C-alpha cells in the first residue's frame, strides 16, 4: 500500500478524519484523539492551516483545521466562540500541536469541543503542516478522479443493461455486485419481489420484511430512511410510483452510504423503470414463479432462507399445512394468461398461494392453508378455472405437508400422478382432480411406459403367444385376457369369449404350453396380468 494513502481506505468511500490521522506524515506527530471519537468517520474535504482567531470565515465545511494553538483566545468565552464557529461551519476536526504554546490542551478547549462533538486531536511532536496539506490534498484529488471514473463506470454498466433489455433480476444483481450490499426490489404493498443478498443470507435480509419496510415510511426521492438506515429510491411505471428499490447497510457498525451508493441506486431505479416497460409480464408473477421453482428444485441455501423469501412475497409461512397442485393444460400453446387467471382466482377467493409456470403448459400452485381449512374445495375451484382455460387440462395433487421444506416432495408426488394420467383418463365420480390414491396398476405402468424394462417384460411374457396368433390367425391372447379378467374362472371366461367349456380348456392348455406357464398358479396369473396390462398401455401409447 502506498504510504500516501490511509490504512484500510478503499476506493469506494470518502477520506475520513481517521484515515488522515493514520497517514505517516501525521502519525509521526503521535496524534491523540481527545474528544469526538465517535465522529472520526467524518469525511475530510480539504485541509486548512490557520493561526487566525476567526478561521471559520475562511472555511466552507469539511476541513481538517491545523493550528499550533498560538491564536487561541485566553478567556473561556473566547475559546468557546472559536470552537462554536468551527462546529457551525461543519469543520471535520481540529488538530492542535502541543509544541510551542501548549504542552497539554487547555481545559476550556477540551470542554468546548466535547460539548459541540468536534473531534479534537493533539500532536505531541512537531509536524510539517505544509507537507500534511500536500499529502492529503493529493489524496483527495486522486480520490475525486477515481470517483469520477467509478461514476462513469456505473453509468456505462446500467446503460449497457438497458440497451440489451436486461430483466429486473439482472439489474438488481448488478447493483448488489457493484456496491457489495444487499439490494431488494419491492412493490407498493411491501412485498419483496427480488432479493440479491451480499455479505449475508436471504433470511437475514428478508425476515420480518413487511414490518421493517413499513417502518421506513413513504418516499418520493432517493434518501436514507427509517430506524435501520435503509437507502431507498422509488421505481416508477408509466409516470406513477410502482414500488421501490432498497439498499441495506452492510452491518450496523459498517460504513455509511456514500455518493456512489446513491448513484448506483438511482441508476438501478431508472433501469428498472425501463425494464418494466420492456418486460410486460407482471413482476409479482415472475417473483412467484422463481420462488416456486426454487422450492421445487430445492435451490434455497437453507430452509430459513426459503421461509423468509416466501413470507416476504406474502405467503403465510407460519401456517401449518401446504398442498402442492399441478395443472397440466395440454394445449401446446403456453403463455401467461392461465397463470394470471389462476392467481387472480385464488386472490379473489382470499386463498394465499404461490402460482407459477414450472414447465411449458404446466403450472404449479402451492396452497397455504389454515389449520382446519379443507383443501379439496379449493382444488375443485382450481379445476373449474383450469377446465375453462383448457378442456383437456389435468389437475394433480400431492400429499398434504406441514413443513415448507417438504414442498419438493409434494410436487414430485403430484408430478407422478400427472405422469400416470393418460389423455382422456376418466375422473373419479366425486371429484375433478387426480391424487396418489388413483394410481393403480394400469396408471403405474402408463407412467413407466418409456422404460425399456417394462417393454422387455411384456415381450418376454407374451411375445410367443402374440407370434402364434399372428402366424395361425388364432385369438389366444384374447382368451388369456378373458381368463385373467375372470380371476381364473373358466366358466365365466368361456361365457365372455362365447366359447364352449371344452374349447376354453383346449385353448388354455395351448397357452400354458406356448408360454411354459401354469395358469392354476395365482402368482403366475398375476405376472401374466401385469404383462398384459403393460402391453395394453404400450399399444395405446
XYZ file of N, CA, C and O in Angstrom, residues 5 37 63 84 97 124 155 215 251 258 275 280 295 303 321 326 331 354 380 384 392 401 436 461-462 507:
104
model
N -1.572 6.877 1.157
C -2.977 6.503 1.251
C -3.262 5.982 2.638
O -2.457 5.249 3.205
N -14.370 10.994 19.454
C -14.003 9.689 18.879
C -15.119 9.124 17.990
O -14.840 8.591 16.909
N -13.434 20.756 6.458
C -11.978 20.934 6.517
C -11.407 20.319 7.794
O -12.039 20.323 8.862
N -17.256 27.119 18.607
C -18.609 27.204 18.043
C -18.573 27.551 16.566
O -19.342 27.002 15.757
N -1.153 21.427 17.720
C 0.204 20.975 18.018
C 0.595 21.425 19.437
O 0.469 22.599 19.782
N 1.863 15.483 19.783
C 2.915 15.609 20.803
C 4.239 16.050 20.193
O 5.112 16.553 20.901
N -22.523 4.479 -14.796
C -23.425 4.856 -15.882
C -23.270 3.916 -17.078
O -24.262 3.544 -17.711
N -41.788 0.485 8.376
C -41.225 1.385 9.384
C -40.359 2.480 8.766
O -40.067 3.486 9.420
N -23.781 -3.608 7.652
C -23.987 -4.050 9.034
C -24.197 -2.801 9.872
O -23.979 -1.686 9.420
N -22.344 6.111 0.723
C -21.635 7.216 0.111
C -22.321 7.688 -1.152
O -23.326 7.108 -1.585
N -36.947 -1.405 -17.676
C -37.193 -2.847 -17.758
C -38.665 -3.169 -17.578
O -39.189 -4.107 -18.188
N -43.389 -6.931 -20.088
C -44.758 -6.640 -19.648
C -45.304 -7.617 -18.601
O -46.277 -7.288 -17.923
N -38.232 -23.638 -4.730
C -38.737 -24.609 -3.760
C -38.782 -26.005 -4.366
O -38.359 -26.978 -3.748
N -33.545 -23.890 4.781
C -34.992 -23.819 4.992
C -35.396 -22.435 5.483
O -36.467 -21.918 5.134
N -50.079 -26.088 7.183
C -50.403 -27.061 6.139
C -50.239 -26.423 4.763
O -50.650 -25.284 4.544
N -50.566 -29.445 -9.353
C -50.086 -29.228 -10.720
C -51.283 -29.125 -11.655
O -52.232 -29.920 -11.556
N -52.313 -27.961 -23.897
C -52.778 -27.230 -25.073
C -51.689 -27.079 -26.113
O -51.983 -26.870 -27.292
N -48.644 -19.586 -3.847
C -47.653 -19.267 -4.865
C -48.100 -19.928 -6.158
O -48.420 -21.127 -6.159
N -60.952 -28.051 -6.178
C -62.086 -28.159 -7.098
C -62.313 -26.817 -7.808
O -62.616 -26.784 -9.002
N -62.142 -25.999 -11.932
C -63.111 -25.285 -12.750
C -62.454 -24.207 -13.588
O -62.756 -24.067 -14.783
N -58.937 -29.984 -21.882
C -58.167 -31.211 -21.668
C -57.264 -31.122 -20.434
O -56.439 -32.011 -20.200
N -48.602 -31.395 3.295
C -47.351 -31.321 4.067
C -47.507 -30.270 5.166
O -48.372 -29.396 5.097
N -52.691 -39.357 -5.501
C -51.875 -40.572 -5.434
C -52.696 -41.841 -5.345
O -52.338 -42.873 -5.922
N -42.984 -62.134 -21.538
C -44.113 -62.889 -21.024
C -45.094 -63.302 -22.120
O -45.659 -64.413 -22.076
N -45.312 -62.446 -23.120
C -46.414 -62.668 -24.068
C -45.980 -62.763 -25.526
O -46.815 -63.042 -26.396
N -57.876 -74.293 -25.361
C -57.076 -73.086 -25.607
C -56.149 -72.783 -24.424
O -54.999 -72.358 -24.607
